[in-house]
Tab-separated table of C-alpha atoms and ligand atoms in Angstrom:
chain	number	residue	atom	x	y	z
O	1	UNK	CA	0.003	0.090	-0.024
O	2	UNK	CA	2.732	2.392	1.214
O	3	UNK	CA	4.650	1.278	-1.960
O	4	UNK	CA	1.790	1.896	-4.311
O	5	UNK	CA	1.295	5.473	-2.802
O	6	UNK	CA	5.028	6.208	-3.286
O	7	UNK	CA	5.068	5.174	-6.870
O	8	UNK	CA	1.811	6.871	-7.690
O	9	UNK	CA	3.187	10.061	-6.070
O	10	UNK	CA	5.923	10.404	-8.650
O	11	UNK	CA	5.456	13.777	-10.501
O	12	UNK	CA	2.981	15.183	-7.933
O	13	UNK	CA	5.470	17.617	-6.746
O	14	UNK	CA	8.809	19.024	-7.432
O	15	UNK	CA	11.602	20.010	-5.228
O	16	UNK	CA	13.027	23.525	-5.756
O	17	UNK	CA	16.954	23.643	-6.295
O	18	UNK	CA	19.210	26.483	-5.682
O	19	UNK	CA	22.629	24.747	-6.146
O	20	UNK	CA	24.892	27.368	-5.381
O	21	UNK	CA	23.019	28.638	-2.387
O	22	UNK	CA	22.676	25.063	-1.097
O	23	UNK	CA	26.417	24.447	-1.129
O	24	UNK	CA	26.904	27.666	0.857
O	25	UNK	CA	23.964	27.470	3.266
O	26	UNK	CA	23.989	24.133	5.177
O	27	UNK	CA	20.258	24.115	6.370
O	28	UNK	CA	18.809	25.116	2.933
O	29	UNK	CA	18.728	21.597	1.524
O	30	UNK	CA	16.902	20.246	4.503
O	31	UNK	CA	14.372	23.077	4.307
O	32	UNK	CA	13.729	22.415	0.533
O	33	UNK	CA	13.533	18.756	1.094
O	34	UNK	CA	10.962	19.277	3.804
O	35	UNK	CA	8.886	21.481	1.455
O	36	UNK	CA	8.804	19.108	-1.274
O	37	UNK	CA	7.711	16.148	1.125
O	38	UNK	CA	4.974	18.412	2.456
O	39	UNK	CA	3.930	19.483	-1.182
O	40	UNK	CA	3.884	15.834	-2.185
O	41	UNK	CA	1.618	14.945	0.734
O	42	UNK	CA	-0.847	17.798	-0.137
O	43	UNK	CA	-0.821	16.725	-3.756
O	44	UNK	CA	-1.613	13.160	-2.781
O	45	UNK	CA	-4.286	14.204	-0.456
O	46	UNK	CA	-6.070	16.786	-2.992
O	47	UNK	CA	-5.929	13.791	-5.612
O	48	UNK	CA	-7.448	11.382	-3.198
O	49	UNK	CA	-9.967	13.735	-2.010
O	50	UNK	CA	-10.916	14.766	-5.512
O	51	UNK	CA	-11.293	10.920	-6.460
O	52	UNK	CA	-13.299	9.931	-3.474
O	53	UNK	CA	-15.631	12.725	-2.890
O	54	UNK	CA	-15.956	13.878	-6.602
O	55	UNK	CA	-15.142	17.215	-5.987
O	56	UNK	CA	-12.577	19.742	-7.210
O	57	UNK	CA	-9.985	21.843	-5.572
O	58	UNK	CA	-11.203	25.470	-5.477
O	59	UNK	CA	-7.761	27.092	-4.621
O	60	UNK	CA	-5.960	28.544	-7.498
O	61	UNK	CA	-3.720	31.282	-8.850
O	62	UNK	CA	-5.045	34.823	-7.955
O	63	UNK	CA	-7.179	33.533	-5.179
O	64	UNK	CA	-5.987	35.115	-1.865
O	65	UNK	CA	-8.947	35.703	0.244
O	66	UNK	CA	-7.419	33.305	2.940
O	67	UNK	CA	-4.265	35.521	2.848
O	68	UNK	CA	-6.341	38.542	3.444
O	69	UNK	CA	-8.372	37.617	6.397
O	70	UNK	CA	-6.846	34.528	8.235
O	71	UNK	CA	-5.806	35.714	11.803
O	72	UNK	CA	-3.613	32.712	12.479
O	73	UNK	CA	-0.747	31.741	10.000
O	74	UNK	CA	1.425	29.133	11.497
O	75	UNK	CA	5.113	29.451	11.021
O	76	UNK	CA	8.197	27.763	12.520
O	77	UNK	CA	11.778	29.218	13.201
O	78	UNK	CA	13.471	27.327	10.263
O	79	UNK	CA	10.732	28.704	8.039
O	80	UNK	CA	11.567	32.309	9.070
O	81	UNK	CA	15.015	31.706	8.474
O	82	UNK	CA	14.270	30.412	5.043
O	83	UNK	CA	11.934	33.462	4.356
O	84	UNK	CA	14.779	35.856	5.559
O	85	UNK	CA	17.131	34.159	3.045
O	86	UNK	CA	14.753	34.258	0.049
O	87	UNK	CA	13.669	37.837	0.685
O	88	UNK	CA	16.964	39.367	1.416
O	89	UNK	CA	18.992	37.342	-1.174
O	90	UNK	CA	16.683	36.070	-4.050
O	91	UNK	CA	14.088	38.665	-4.385
O	92	UNK	CA	14.584	41.437	-6.843
O	93	UNK	CA	13.159	45.085	-7.393
O	94	UNK	CA	10.498	46.075	-7.726
O	95	UNK	CA	8.759	43.313	-5.719
O	96	UNK	CA	11.592	43.518	-2.919
O	97	UNK	CA	10.853	47.477	-2.590
O	98	UNK	CA	7.072	46.867	-2.392
O	99	UNK	CA	7.416	44.121	0.155
O	100	UNK	CA	9.879	46.297	2.269
O	101	UNK	CA	7.406	48.849	2.342
O	102	UNK	CA	4.449	46.497	3.495
O	103	UNK	CA	6.738	44.988	6.081
O	104	UNK	CA	7.712	48.298	7.497
O	105	UNK	CA	4.203	49.107	8.315
O	106	UNK	CA	2.837	45.780	9.344
O	107	UNK	CA	1.443	45.732	12.707
O	108	UNK	CA	-0.142	42.603	14.416
O	109	UNK	CA	-2.911	40.647	12.443
O	110	UNK	CA	-4.110	40.338	8.749
O	111	UNK	CA	-3.693	40.910	5.989
O	112	UNK	CA	-0.343	38.793	5.467
O	113	UNK	CA	2.327	41.352	4.600
O	114	UNK	CA	3.700	38.932	1.792
O	115	UNK	CA	0.361	39.242	-0.281
O	116	UNK	CA	1.290	41.419	-2.998
O	117	UNK	CA	-1.343	42.076	-5.932
O	118	UNK	CA	-3.096	38.884	-4.995
O	119	UNK	CA	-0.068	36.660	-5.020
O	120	UNK	CA	2.178	35.297	-2.418
O	121	UNK	CA	5.475	37.072	-2.825
O	122	UNK	CA	7.379	34.376	-0.989
O	123	UNK	CA	5.537	31.503	-2.840
O	124	UNK	CA	8.712	29.107	-3.087
O	125	UNK	CA	9.494	29.630	0.511
O	126	UNK	CA	6.022	30.029	1.922
O	127	UNK	CA	5.214	28.040	5.326
O	128	UNK	CA	4.055	24.653	5.465
O	129	UNK	CA	0.740	25.762	6.926
O	130	UNK	CA	0.019	27.790	3.832
O	131	UNK	CA	1.017	24.840	1.568
O	132	UNK	CA	-1.449	22.560	3.355
O	133	UNK	CA	-4.384	24.980	3.649
O	134	UNK	CA	-6.596	24.047	0.598
O	135	UNK	CA	-10.296	24.294	-0.044
O	136	UNK	CA	-12.572	22.085	-2.191
O	137	UNK	CA	-15.789	23.039	-4.139
O	138	UNK	CA	-15.851	26.803	-4.159
O	139	UNK	CA	-13.506	29.614	-3.418
O	140	UNK	CA	-13.632	31.449	-0.123
O	141	UNK	CA	-15.909	34.407	0.158
O	142	UNK	CA	-14.291	37.539	1.421
O	143	UNK	CA	-13.790	37.199	5.201
O	144	UNK	CA	-15.000	33.580	5.103
O	145	UNK	CA	-13.053	31.000	7.385
O	146	UNK	CA	-14.028	27.638	5.914
O	147	UNK	CA	-13.042	25.783	9.066
O	148	UNK	CA	-16.213	27.220	10.564
O	149	UNK	CA	-18.460	27.759	7.532
O	150	UNK	CA	-17.692	24.236	5.776
O	151	UNK	CA	-15.124	22.137	7.592
O	152	UNK	CA	-15.740	19.332	5.263
O	153	UNK	CA	-14.531	21.264	2.266
O	154	UNK	CA	-10.965	22.023	4.191
O	155	UNK	CA	-8.197	19.523	2.944
O	156	UNK	CA	-6.891	17.230	5.784
O	157	UNK	CA	-3.303	16.802	5.298
O	158	UNK	CA	-1.749	13.348	5.545
O	159	UNK	CA	-0.210	13.243	8.970
O	160	UNK	CA	2.835	10.912	7.861
O	161	UNK	CA	3.851	13.540	5.153
O	162	UNK	CA	3.639	16.358	7.723
O	163	UNK	CA	5.803	14.375	10.191
O	164	UNK	CA	8.412	13.595	7.591
O	165	UNK	CA	8.420	17.124	6.441
O	166	UNK	CA	9.221	18.170	10.120
O	167	UNK	CA	11.725	15.286	10.496
O	168	UNK	CA	13.645	16.682	7.567
O	169	UNK	CA	14.656	19.758	9.366
O	170	UNK	CA	15.725	18.261	12.787
O	171	UNK	CA	19.307	19.017	11.811
O	172	UNK	CA	18.420	22.727	11.717
O	173	UNK	CA	17.498	22.472	15.466
O	174	UNK	CA	20.532	20.384	16.135
O	175	UNK	CA	18.317	17.522	17.036
O	176	UNK	CA	19.785	14.054	16.659
O	177	UNK	CA	17.618	12.305	14.095
O	178	UNK	CA	18.463	8.903	15.412
O	179	UNK	CA	17.546	9.365	19.046
O	180	UNK	CA	13.692	9.622	18.930
O	181	UNK	CA	12.267	11.103	15.902
O	182	UNK	CA	8.742	11.495	17.173
O	183	UNK	CA	9.888	13.237	20.298
O	184	UNK	CA	12.249	15.530	18.261
O	185	UNK	CA	9.369	16.420	15.705
O	186	UNK	CA	7.294	17.216	18.720
O	187	UNK	CA	9.707	19.651	20.058
O	188	UNK	CA	10.045	21.302	16.417
O	189	UNK	CA	6.145	21.508	16.342
O	190	UNK	CA	6.122	23.082	19.814
O	191	UNK	CA	8.197	26.120	18.242
O	192	UNK	CA	5.067	27.295	16.253
O	193	UNK	CA	4.445	31.025	16.074
O	194	UNK	CA	1.936	33.181	14.189
O	195	UNK	CA	3.280	34.822	11.053
O	196	UNK	CA	0.993	37.799	11.709
O	197	UNK	CA	2.320	38.499	15.070
O	198	UNK	CA	5.920	38.270	14.153
O	199	UNK	CA	7.929	41.755	14.164
O	200	UNK	CA	8.697	42.004	10.452
O	201	UNK	CA	10.730	45.260	10.945
O	202	UNK	CA	13.417	42.918	11.819
O	203	UNK	CA	13.424	41.600	8.269
O	204	UNK	CA	13.461	45.141	6.842
O	205	UNK	CA	16.704	45.659	8.778
O	206	UNK	CA	18.220	42.655	7.386
O	207	UNK	CA	17.030	43.568	3.761
O	208	UNK	CA	18.778	46.987	4.378
O	209	UNK	CA	21.943	45.407	5.443
O	210	UNK	CA	21.827	42.973	2.387
O	211	UNK	CA	21.253	46.019	-0.004
O	212	UNK	CA	24.109	47.914	1.581
O	213	UNK	CA	26.396	45.053	1.117
O	214	UNK	CA	25.371	44.592	-2.522
O	215	UNK	CA	26.075	48.396	-3.053
O	216	UNK	CA	29.492	48.209	-1.271
O	217	UNK	CA	30.375	45.054	-3.517
O	218	UNK	CA	29.430	46.753	-6.572
O	219	UNK	CA	31.222	49.980	-6.023
X	301	SF4	S1	-8.140	28.746	0.980
X	301	SF4	FE1	-9.982	29.784	-0.021
X	301	SF4	S2	-9.330	31.851	-0.354
X	301	SF4	FE2	-7.450	30.709	-0.190
X	301	SF4	S3	-6.682	30.048	-2.139
X	301	SF4	FE3	-8.110	28.479	-1.374
X	301	SF4	S4	-10.250	28.918	-2.026
X	301	SF4	FE4	-8.780	30.743	-2.277
X	302	SF4	S1	2.811	33.497	3.249
X	302	SF4	FE1	1.950	33.938	1.291
X	302	SF4	S2	0.579	31.921	1.078
X	302	SF4	FE2	0.983	32.315	3.350
X	302	SF4	S3	-0.582	33.700	4.039
X	302	SF4	FE3	1.138	35.014	3.342
X	302	SF4	S4	0.571	35.427	1.177
X	302	SF4	FE4	-0.592	33.787	1.836
């Protein structure tokens, strides 16, 4: 059964690769592995739910009502580090400038500061919680939280894939993978934060420092 699922999951999700950065940054490969595992789990869960329930996924490009009104967006320390890296090193103007302005004025609560013109500006490095939040049948109305309005339409992620995604980042926390994976994963899960309550001005400072470094190198 497990074997069939693995075989049939081939091609359902693709791991992102940043070869030069992965050589330079030790934790990056673990994080990209973790996201690939999580995405595969999501793709399988969607496929199975569509087949079983004869319904279609409603989420799609340009639909971002959840990013506008959700009050609780889970994020973990290893994901924050990934976002910092992506925003300060990979993002380019004018998106970077727009994001900097949004982060500078972001207080506590929605909307998510990374939503720009209806799209997630950190899509390749978006947190696992965002990857796993999917809704079937119809798109969410503005302000609708489908957990309350139609719980059955909300995707239930496959727990095994979620656990494996967390197990892939244990090295980031200096946790020994061979000791007790379940316990270690629980420890990582315990680090949960709300993306909307984080002080994003810290990232603005890092973006400024990165920009200053680039200017100094160029001159
Ligand atoms: S969760 Fe709802 S609002 Fe968010 S992308 Fe899916 S359908 Fe659209
Ligand atoms: S990080 Fe991206 S996907 Fe997640 S809530 Fe913010 S804009 Fe939406």
